Amino acid sequence: MNQSPRPKPWLPYILWTMFAFILLITLYLSFQSGPATKALEKPFVTQVTGTLANAPTQEQVLTITYYLRQAGRAILFFALGFTGSWAIILTFRKVTTKIRILSTASMLFVIAFFTEFMKLFIEGRHYSFPQCLEGFLFGMLGYLCISMILHLFAHYKDRIKKKAGAEA
C-alpha cells in the first residue's frame, strides 16, 4: 500500500521566503515615523473617501484611516501566522504538535511585541499593548486556519485511501 506523499522538498523554502518577505513588510511599515506613515496611507484614504457621496469630515477621515491601519495590521499578522505556521509544520515534522504550537505562538508574540514596543522610539508613533495582542491573535488565527486546512486535507486523503482499499 502507498504511503501518503510527502510535501515537495522545496515547499518549506518557499514558505520561509514568503514569511520573511511578509515580516520585512511588517517591519518596514511598523518602523516608519508618524509623518511617513501618514504620507504612505494618504493615497489609500483619498481613494476610499473619494467614493463617498458627501465629502467626509476630518473626524471621519481619521476614523477611516484608523480602520485601514487596523485592517492592514490584521492582514499582515494573519499572513505571518499562516505562512510561518505552515513553514514550521513542514520543517519540523518530527517535533510534537504541542512544541510546534508553542514555538509558533512564541514567534508570533515576539514579532507582535517587538514591532509595537519599538514604536516607543519612533517619532510620531505610540506603543499600544492591545494592538500588540491584536497582531498576535490575528497571527494565531492564521495558524489555526492553516492547521485546519492541513488537517482536513489529510482527513480527505485518508478517506480516499480507505475507499480505494475497500474497493480493491
Coordinates of N, CA, C and O in Angstrom, one line a residue:
M1 N 0.8 -1.2 0.0 CA 0.0 0.0 0.0 C 0.9 1.2 0.0 O 1.9 1.3 0.7
N2 N 0.5 2.3 -0.7 CA 1.3 3.5 -0.9 C 1.2 4.3 0.4 O 0.2 4.4 1.0
Q3 N 2.3 4.9 0.8 CA 2.3 5.9 1.9 C 1.8 7.2 1.3 O 1.9 7.5 0.1
S4 N 1.3 8.1 2.2 CA 0.9 9.4 1.7 C 2.2 10.1 1.2 O 3.2 10.1 1.8
P5 N 2.0 10.8 0.1 CA 3.2 11.5 -0.5 C 3.6 12.6 0.5 O 2.8 13.3 1.0
R6 N 4.9 12.8 0.6 CA 5.5 13.8 1.4 C 5.4 15.1 0.6 O 5.4 15.1 -0.6
P7 N 5.3 16.3 1.3 CA 5.3 17.5 0.6 C 6.5 17.7 -0.2 O 7.6 17.1 0.1
K8 N 6.4 18.5 -1.3 CA 7.6 18.8 -2.1 C 8.7 19.3 -1.2 O 8.4 20.2 -0.4
P9 N 9.9 18.9 -1.5 CA 11.0 19.4 -0.6 C 11.3 20.9 -0.7 O 11.8 21.5 0.2
W10 N 10.9 21.5 -1.8 CA 11.1 23.0 -1.9 C 10.0 23.8 -1.2 O 10.2 25.0 -1.0
L11 N 8.9 23.2 -0.9 CA 7.8 24.0 -0.3 C 8.2 24.7 1.0 O 7.8 25.9 1.1
P12 N 8.9 24.1 2.0 CA 9.2 24.8 3.2 C 10.1 26.0 2.8 O 10.0 27.1 3.5
Y13 N 11.0 25.9 1.8 CA 11.8 27.1 1.5 C 11.0 28.2 0.9 O 11.2 29.4 1.2
I14 N 10.0 27.9 0.1 CA 9.1 28.9 -0.4 C 8.3 29.6 0.7 O 8.2 30.8 0.7
L15 N 7.8 28.8 1.6 CA 7.1 29.3 2.7 C 7.9 30.2 3.7 O 7.5 31.3 4.1
W16 N 9.1 29.8 3.9 CA 10.0 30.6 4.8 C 10.4 31.9 4.1 O 10.5 32.9 4.7
T17 N 10.5 31.8 2.7 CA 10.8 33.0 2.0 C 9.6 34.0 2.0 O 9.8 35.2 2.2
M18 N 8.4 33.4 1.8 CA 7.2 34.3 1.9 C 7.1 34.9 3.3 O 6.7 36.1 3.4
F19 N 7.3 34.1 4.3 CA 7.2 34.5 5.7 C 8.2 35.7 5.9 O 7.9 36.7 6.5
A20 N 9.5 35.5 5.5 CA 10.5 36.6 5.6 C 10.1 37.8 4.9 O 10.3 39.0 5.4
F21 N 9.5 37.7 3.7 CA 9.1 38.9 2.9 C 8.0 39.6 3.6 O 8.0 40.8 3.7
I22 N 7.0 38.9 4.1 CA 5.9 39.5 4.9 C 6.4 40.1 6.2 O 5.9 41.2 6.5
L23 N 7.3 39.5 6.8 CA 7.9 40.1 8.0 C 8.7 41.4 7.7 O 8.5 42.4 8.4
L24 N 9.4 41.4 6.6 CA 10.1 42.6 6.2 C 9.1 43.8 5.9 O 9.3 44.9 6.3
I25 N 8.0 43.4 5.3 CA 7.0 44.5 5.0 C 6.4 45.0 6.3 O 6.2 46.2 6.5
T26 N 6.1 44.0 7.2 CA 5.6 44.4 8.5 C 6.6 45.3 9.3 O 6.2 46.3 9.9
L27 N 7.8 45.0 9.3 CA 8.8 45.8 10.0 C 9.0 47.1 9.3 O 9.1 48.2 10.0
Y28 N 9.0 47.2 8.0 CA 9.1 48.4 7.3 C 7.9 49.4 7.6 O 8.1 50.6 8.0
L29 N 6.7 48.8 7.6 CA 5.6 49.7 7.9 C 5.5 50.1 9.4 O 5.1 51.2 9.8
S30 N 5.9 49.2 10.3 CA 5.9 49.4 11.7 C 6.9 50.5 12.1 O 6.7 51.2 13.1
F31 N 8.1 50.5 11.5 CA 9.2 51.4 11.9 C 9.2 52.7 11.2 O 10.2 53.5 11.3
Q32 N 8.2 53.1 10.5 CA 8.1 54.4 9.9 C 7.7 55.4 10.9 O 7.0 55.1 11.8
S33 N 8.2 56.7 10.7 CA 7.8 57.8 11.6 C 6.3 58.1 11.3 O 5.7 57.7 10.3
G34 N 5.7 58.9 12.2 CA 4.3 59.3 12.1 C 4.1 60.0 10.7 O 3.1 59.6 10.0
P35 N 4.9 61.0 10.4 CA 4.6 61.7 9.1 C 4.8 60.8 7.9 O 4.1 60.9 6.9
A36 N 5.8 59.9 7.9 CA 6.0 59.0 6.8 C 4.8 58.0 6.7 O 4.4 57.7 5.6
T37 N 4.2 57.6 7.8 CA 3.1 56.7 7.8 C 1.9 57.5 7.2 O 1.2 56.9 6.3
K38 N 1.7 58.7 7.6 CA 0.6 59.5 7.0 C 0.7 59.7 5.5 O -0.2 59.6 4.8
A39 N 2.0 59.9 5.1 CA 2.2 60.1 3.6 C 1.9 58.8 2.9 O 1.4 58.9 1.7
L40 N 2.2 57.7 3.5 CA 2.0 56.4 2.8 C 0.5 56.0 2.7 O 0.1 55.5 1.7
E41 N -0.2 56.4 3.8 CA -1.6 56.0 3.8 C -2.5 57.0 3.1 O -3.6 56.6 2.8
K42 N -2.0 58.2 2.8 CA -2.9 59.2 2.2 C -3.5 58.8 0.9 O -4.7 59.0 0.7
P43 N -2.8 58.1 0.0 CA -3.4 57.7 -1.3 C -4.6 56.7 -1.1 O -5.6 56.8 -1.7
F44 N -4.4 55.8 -0.1 CA -5.5 54.9 0.2 C -6.7 55.5 0.8 O -7.8 55.3 0.4
V45 N -6.4 56.4 1.7 CA -7.5 57.1 2.4 C -8.3 58.0 1.3 O -9.5 58.1 1.3
T46 N -7.5 58.7 0.5 CA -8.1 59.6 -0.5 C -9.0 58.7 -1.5 O -10.0 59.2 -1.9
Q47 N -8.5 57.6 -1.9 CA -9.3 56.7 -2.8 C -10.5 56.2 -2.1 O -11.6 56.2 -2.7
V48 N -10.5 55.9 -0.8 CA -11.7 55.4 -0.1 C -12.6 56.5 0.1 O -13.8 56.4 -0.1
T49 N -12.2 57.7 0.5 CA -13.1 58.8 0.8 C -13.6 59.4 -0.5 O -14.6 60.1 -0.5
G50 N -12.9 59.2 -1.6 CA -13.3 59.8 -2.9 C -14.6 59.1 -3.4 O -15.3 59.6 -4.3
T51 N -14.8 57.9 -2.9 CA -16.0 57.1 -3.3 C -17.3 57.5 -2.5 O -18.4 57.1 -2.9
L52 N -17.1 58.3 -1.5 CA -18.3 58.7 -0.7 C -19.1 59.8 -1.4 O -18.5 60.7 -2.1
A53 N -20.4 59.8 -1.2 CA -21.2 60.8 -1.9 C -21.0 62.2 -1.4 O -20.9 63.2 -2.1
N54 N -20.8 62.3 0.0 CA -20.5 63.6 0.6 C -19.1 63.7 1.0 O -18.5 62.7 1.4
A55 N -18.5 64.8 1.0 CA -17.1 65.0 1.5 C -17.1 64.7 3.0 O -17.9 65.2 3.7
P56 N -16.2 63.8 3.4 CA -16.1 63.4 4.8 C -15.5 64.5 5.7 O -14.7 65.3 5.2
T57 N -15.9 64.5 6.9 CA -15.3 65.5 7.9 C -13.9 65.0 8.2 O -13.5 63.8 7.9
Q58 N -13.1 65.8 8.9 CA -11.8 65.4 9.3 C -11.9 64.2 10.3 O -11.0 63.3 10.2
E59 N -12.9 64.2 11.1 CA -13.0 63.1 12.1 C -13.3 61.8 11.3 O -12.8 60.8 11.7
Q60 N -14.1 61.9 10.3 CA -14.4 60.7 9.5 C -13.2 60.2 8.8 O -13.0 59.0 8.7
V61 N -12.4 61.1 8.3 CA -11.1 60.7 7.6 C -10.2 60.0 8.6 O -9.6 59.0 8.3
L62 N -10.1 60.5 9.8 CA -9.3 59.9 10.8 C -9.8 58.5 11.2 O -9.0 57.6 11.4
T63 N -11.1 58.4 11.3 CA -11.7 57.1 11.6 C -11.4 56.1 10.5 O -11.1 54.9 10.7
I64 N -11.6 56.5 9.2 CA -11.3 55.6 8.1 C -9.8 55.2 8.1 O -9.5 54.1 7.9
T65 N -9.0 56.2 8.4 CA -7.5 55.9 8.4 C -7.2 54.9 9.5 O -6.5 53.9 9.3
Y66 N -7.8 55.0 10.7 CA -7.6 54.1 11.8 C -8.1 52.7 11.3 O -7.3 51.7 11.6
Y67 N -9.2 52.6 10.7 CA -9.7 51.2 10.3 C -8.9 50.6 9.2 O -8.6 49.4 9.2
L68 N -8.4 51.4 8.3 CA -7.4 50.9 7.3 C -6.2 50.4 7.9 O -5.7 49.4 7.5
R69 N -5.6 51.1 8.9 CA -4.4 50.6 9.6 C -4.7 49.3 10.3 O -3.9 48.4 10.2
Q70 N -5.8 49.3 11.0 CA -6.1 48.0 11.7 C -6.3 46.8 10.7 O -5.9 45.7 11.0
A71 N -7.0 47.1 9.6 CA -7.2 46.0 8.6 C -5.8 45.6 8.1 O -5.6 44.4 7.9
G72 N -5.0 46.5 7.8 CA -3.6 46.2 7.3 C -2.9 45.4 8.2 O -2.2 44.4 7.9
R73 N -2.9 45.8 9.5 CA -2.2 45.0 10.6 C -2.7 43.6 10.7 O -2.0 42.6 10.7
A74 N -4.1 43.5 10.6 CA -4.7 42.2 10.7 C -4.3 41.3 9.6 O -3.9 40.1 9.8
I75 N -4.3 41.8 8.4 CA -3.9 41.0 7.2 C -2.5 40.6 7.3 O -2.1 39.4 7.0
L76 N -1.6 41.5 7.6 CA -0.1 41.2 7.7 C 0.1 40.1 8.8 O 0.8 39.1 8.5
F77 N -0.5 40.3 10.0 CA -0.2 39.3 11.0 C -0.9 37.9 10.7 O -0.4 36.9 11.0
F78 N -2.1 38.0 10.1 CA -2.7 36.7 9.6 C -1.8 36.0 8.6 O -1.5 34.8 8.7
A79 N -1.2 36.8 7.7 CA -0.3 36.2 6.7 C 1.0 35.7 7.4 O 1.5 34.6 7.0
L80 N 1.5 36.4 8.3 CA 2.7 35.9 9.1 C 2.3 34.6 9.8 O 3.1 33.6 9.7
G81 N 1.2 34.5 10.4 CA 0.8 33.3 11.1 C 0.6 32.2 10.2 O 1.0 31.0 10.4
F82 N -0.1 32.4 9.1 CA -0.4 31.4 8.1 C 0.9 30.8 7.5 O 1.1 29.6 7.5
T83 N 1.7 31.7 6.9 CA 3.0 31.2 6.3 C 4.0 30.7 7.3 O 4.6 29.6 7.0
G84 N 4.2 31.4 8.4 CA 5.1 30.9 9.4 C 4.7 29.6 10.0 O 5.6 28.7 10.2
S85 N 3.5 29.4 10.3 CA 3.0 28.2 10.9 C 3.1 27.0 9.9 O 3.6 25.9 10.3
W86 N 2.8 27.3 8.7 CA 2.9 26.2 7.7 C 4.3 25.8 7.5 O 4.7 24.6 7.4
A87 N 5.2 26.8 7.5 CA 6.6 26.5 7.3 C 7.1 25.7 8.5 O 7.9 24.7 8.4
I88 N 6.7 26.1 9.7 CA 7.1 25.3 10.9 C 6.6 23.9 10.9 O 7.3 23.0 11.2
I89 N 5.3 23.7 10.5 CA 4.7 22.4 10.4 C 5.5 21.5 9.5 O 5.8 20.4 9.8
L90 N 5.9 22.1 8.3 CA 6.6 21.2 7.3 C 8.1 21.0 7.7 O 8.6 20.0 7.4
T91 N 8.7 22.0 8.3 CA 10.1 22.0 8.6 C 10.4 21.0 9.8 O 11.3 20.3 9.8
F92 N 9.5 21.1 10.8 CA 9.7 20.4 12.0 C 8.7 19.3 12.2 O 8.0 19.2 13.2
R93 N 8.6 18.4 11.2 CA 7.5 17.4 11.2 C 7.7 16.4 12.3 O 6.7 15.8 12.8
K94 N 8.9 16.1 12.8 CA 9.1 15.1 13.8 C 9.0 15.7 15.2 O 9.0 14.9 16.2
V95 N 8.8 17.0 15.3 CA 8.6 17.6 16.6 C 7.1 17.5 17.0 O 6.2 17.5 16.1
T96 N 6.8 17.3 18.3 CA 5.5 17.2 18.7 C 4.6 18.4 18.4 O 5.1 19.5 18.3
T97 N 3.3 18.2 18.2 CA 2.4 19.2 17.9 C 2.4 20.3 19.0 O 2.4 21.5 18.7
K98 N 2.5 19.9 20.2 CA 2.5 20.8 21.4 C 3.7 21.8 21.2 O 3.5 23.0 21.4
I99 N 4.9 21.3 20.9 CA 6.0 22.1 20.8 C 5.9 23.0 19.6 O 6.3 24.2 19.6
R100 N 5.4 22.5 18.5 CA 5.2 23.4 17.3 C 4.2 24.5 17.6 O 4.4 25.7 17.2
I101 N 3.1 24.2 18.3 CA 2.2 25.3 18.7 C 2.8 26.3 19.6 O 2.7 27.5 19.4
L102 N 3.6 25.9 20.6 CA 4.2 26.8 21.5 C 5.3 27.6 20.8 O 5.4 28.8 21.0
S103 N 6.0 27.0 19.8 CA 7.0 27.7 19.0 C 6.4 28.8 18.2 O 6.8 29.9 18.1
T104 N 5.3 28.4 17.5 CA 4.6 29.3 16.7 C 4.0 30.5 17.5 O 4.2 31.7 17.1
A105 N 3.4 30.2 18.6 CA 2.8 31.2 19.4 C 3.9 32.2 20.0 O 3.8 33.4 20.0
S106 N 5.0 31.6 20.4 CA 6.2 32.4 20.9 C 6.7 33.3 19.8 O 6.9 34.5 20.0
M107 N 6.9 32.7 18.6 CA 7.4 33.5 17.4 C 6.5 34.7 17.1 O 6.9 35.8 17.0
L108 N 5.2 34.4 17.1 CA 4.2 35.4 16.7 C 4.1 36.5 17.8 O 4.0 37.7 17.5
F109 N 4.2 36.1 19.1 CA 4.1 37.1 20.1 C 5.3 38.0 20.1 O 5.2 39.2 20.3
V110 N 6.5 37.4 19.9 CA 7.7 38.2 19.9 C 7.7 39.2 18.8 O 8.0 40.4 19.0
I111 N 7.2 38.8 17.6 CA 7.1 39.7 16.5 C 6.1 40.8 16.8 O 6.4 42.0 16.6
A112 N 4.9 40.5 17.3 CA 3.9 41.5 17.6 C 4.4 42.4 18.7 O 4.2 43.7 18.6
F113 N 5.0 41.9 19.7 CA 5.5 42.8 20.8 C 6.7 43.7 20.3 O 6.7 44.9 20.6
F114 N 7.6 43.1 19.6 CA 8.7 43.9 19.1 C 8.3 45.0 18.2 O 8.8 46.1 18.4
T115 N 7.4 44.7 17.3 CA 7.0 45.8 16.3 C 6.2 46.9 17.1 O 6.3 48.0 16.7
E116 N 5.5 46.5 18.1 CA 4.7 47.5 18.8 C 5.7 48.3 19.8 O 5.6 49.5 19.9
F117 N 6.5 47.5 20.5 CA 7.4 48.2 21.5 C 8.4 49.2 20.9 O 8.6 50.2 21.5
M118 N 8.9 48.9 19.7 CA 9.8 49.7 19.0 C 9.2 51.1 18.7 O 9.9 52.1 18.4
K119 N 7.9 51.2 18.6 CA 7.2 52.4 18.3 C 7.4 53.5 19.4 O 7.3 54.7 19.2
L120 N 7.9 53.0 20.6 CA 8.2 54.0 21.7 C 9.3 54.9 21.2 O 9.4 56.0 21.7
F121 N 10.2 54.4 20.4 CA 11.4 55.1 20.0 C 11.3 55.8 18.6 O 12.3 56.3 18.1
I122 N 10.1 55.8 18.0 CA 9.9 56.4 16.7 C 9.0 57.6 16.8 O 7.9 57.6 17.4
E123 N 9.5 58.7 16.2 CA 8.8 60.0 16.3 C 7.3 59.8 15.7 O 7.2 59.3 14.6
G124 N 6.4 60.3 16.4 CA 5.0 60.3 15.9 C 4.3 59.0 16.0 O 3.2 58.9 15.5
R125 N 4.9 58.0 16.7 CA 4.2 56.7 16.9 C 4.0 56.5 18.4 O 4.6 57.1 19.2
H126 N 3.2 55.5 18.7 CA 3.0 55.2 20.1 C 2.8 53.7 20.4 O 2.5 53.0 19.4
Y127 N 3.1 53.3 21.6 CA 3.1 51.9 22.0 C 1.6 51.6 22.4 O 1.0 52.4 23.1
S128 N 1.1 50.5 22.0 CA -0.2 50.1 22.5 C -0.2 48.5 22.7 O -0.2 47.8 21.7
F129 N -0.3 48.1 23.9 CA -0.3 46.7 24.2 C -1.5 46.0 23.6 O -1.4 44.9 23.1
P130 N -2.7 46.6 23.6 CA -3.8 46.0 22.9 C -3.6 45.7 21.5 O -4.0 44.7 20.9
Q131 N -2.9 46.6 20.8 CA -2.6 46.4 19.4 C -1.6 45.3 19.2 O -1.6 44.5 18.2
C132 N -0.7 45.1 20.2 CA 0.2 44.0 20.2 C -0.5 42.7 20.3 O -0.3 41.8 19.5
L133 N -1.5 42.7 21.2 CA -2.3 41.4 21.3 C -3.2 41.2 20.1 O -3.3 40.0 19.7
E134 N -3.7 42.2 19.5 CA -4.4 42.0 18.3 C -3.6 41.4 17.2 O -4.0 40.5 16.5
G135 N -2.4 41.9 17.0 CA -1.5 41.3 16.0 C -1.2 39.9 16.3 O -1.2 39.0 15.4
F136 N -0.9 39.6 17.6 CA -0.7 38.2 18.0 C -1.9 37.3 17.7 O -1.7 36.2 17.2
L137 N -3.1 37.8 18.0 CA -4.3 37.0 17.9 C -4.6 36.7 16.4 O -5.0 35.6 16.0
F138 N -4.3 37.7 15.5 CA -4.5 37.5 14.1 C -3.5 36.5 13.5 O -3.8 35.7 12.7
G139 N -2.3 36.6 14.1 CA -1.3 35.6 13.7 C -1.7 34.2 14.1 O -1.5 33.2 13.3
M140 N -2.2 34.1 15.3 CA -2.7 32.7 15.8 C -3.9 32.3 15.0 O -4.1 31.1 14.8
L141 N -4.7 33.2 14.5 CA -5.8 32.9 13.6 C -5.3 32.3 12.3 O -5.8 31.3 11.8
G142 N -4.2 32.9 11.8 CA -3.5 32.3 10.6 C -3.0 30.9 10.9 O -3.2 30.0 10.0
Y143 N -2.5 30.7 12.1 CA -2.0 29.3 12.5 C -3.2 28.4 12.5 O -3.2 27.2 12.0
L144 N -4.3 28.8 13.1 CA -5.5 28.0 13.2 C -6.0 27.6 11.8 O -6.4 26.4 11.6
C145 N -6.1 28.6 11.0 CA -6.6 28.3 9.6 C -5.7 27.3 8.8 O -6.3 26.3 8.3
I146 N -4.4 27.5 8.8 CA -3.6 26.5 8.1 C -3.6 25.1 8.8 O -3.6 24.1 8.1
S147 N -3.7 25.1 10.1 CA -3.8 23.8 10.8 C -5.1 23.1 10.4 O -5.0 21.9 10.1
M148 N -6.2 23.8 10.3 CA -7.4 23.2 10.0 C -7.4 22.7 8.5 O -7.9 21.6 8.2
I149 N -6.9 23.5 7.6 CA -6.8 23.2 6.2 C -6.0 21.9 6.0 O -6.4 21.0 5.3
L150 N -4.8 21.9 6.7 CA -3.9 20.7 6.6 C -4.6 19.5 7.2 O -4.5 18.4 6.6
H151 N -5.3 19.7 8.3 CA -6.0 18.5 8.9 C -7.1 18.0 8.1 O -7.2 16.8 7.9
L152 N -7.9 18.9 7.5 CA -9.0 18.5 6.6 C -8.5 17.8 5.4 O -9.0 16.8 4.9
F153 N -7.4 18.3 4.8 CA -6.8 17.8 3.6 C -6.3 16.4 3.9 O -6.5 15.4 3.1
A154 N -5.6 16.2 5.0 CA -5.1 14.8 5.4 C -6.3 13.9 5.6 O -6.2 12.7 5.2
H155 N -7.3 14.4 6.3 CA -8.5 13.5 6.5 C -9.2 13.1 5.2 O -9.6 12.0 5.0
Y156 N -9.2 14.1 4.3 CA -9.8 13.8 3.0 C -9.0 12.8 2.2 O -9.5 11.8 1.6
K157 N -7.7 12.9 2.2 CA -6.8 12.0 1.6 C -6.9 10.6 2.2 O -6.9 9.6 1.5
D158 N -7.0 10.5 3.5 CA -7.2 9.3 4.2 C -8.5 8.6 3.8 O -8.5 7.4 3.7
R159 N -9.6 9.3 3.7 CA -10.8 8.8 3.3 C -10.8 8.2 1.9 O -11.3 7.1 1.6
I160 N -10.1 8.9 1.0 CA -9.9 8.4 -0.4 C -9.1 7.1 -0.4 O -9.5 6.1 -1.1
K161 N -8.1 7.0 0.4 CA -7.3 5.8 0.6 C -8.1 4.6 1.1 O -8.0 3.5 0.6
K162 N -8.9 4.9 2.1 CA -9.7 3.8 2.7 C -10.7 3.3 1.7 O -11.0 2.2 1.6
K163 N -11.3 4.3 1.0 CA -12.3 3.9 0.0 C -11.7 3.1 -1.1 O -12.3 2.1 -1.6
A164 N -10.5 3.5 -1.6 CA -9.8 2.7 -2.6 C -9.4 1.3 -2.1 O -9.5 0.4 -2.9
G165 N -9.0 1.2 -0.8 CA -8.7 0.0 -0.2 C -9.9 -1.0 -0.1 O -9.8 -2.2 -0.3
A166 N -11.0 -0.4 0.2 CA -12.3 -1.2 0.3 C -12.7 -1.7 -1.0 O -13.3 -2.8 -1.1
E167 N -12.5 -0.9 -2.1 CA -12.9 -1.4 -3.4 C -12.0 -2.5 -4.0 O -12.4 -3.2 -4.9
A168 N -10.8 -2.5 -3.5 CA -9.8 -3.5 -4.1 C -10.0 -4.9 -3.6 O -10.8 -5.3 -2.9

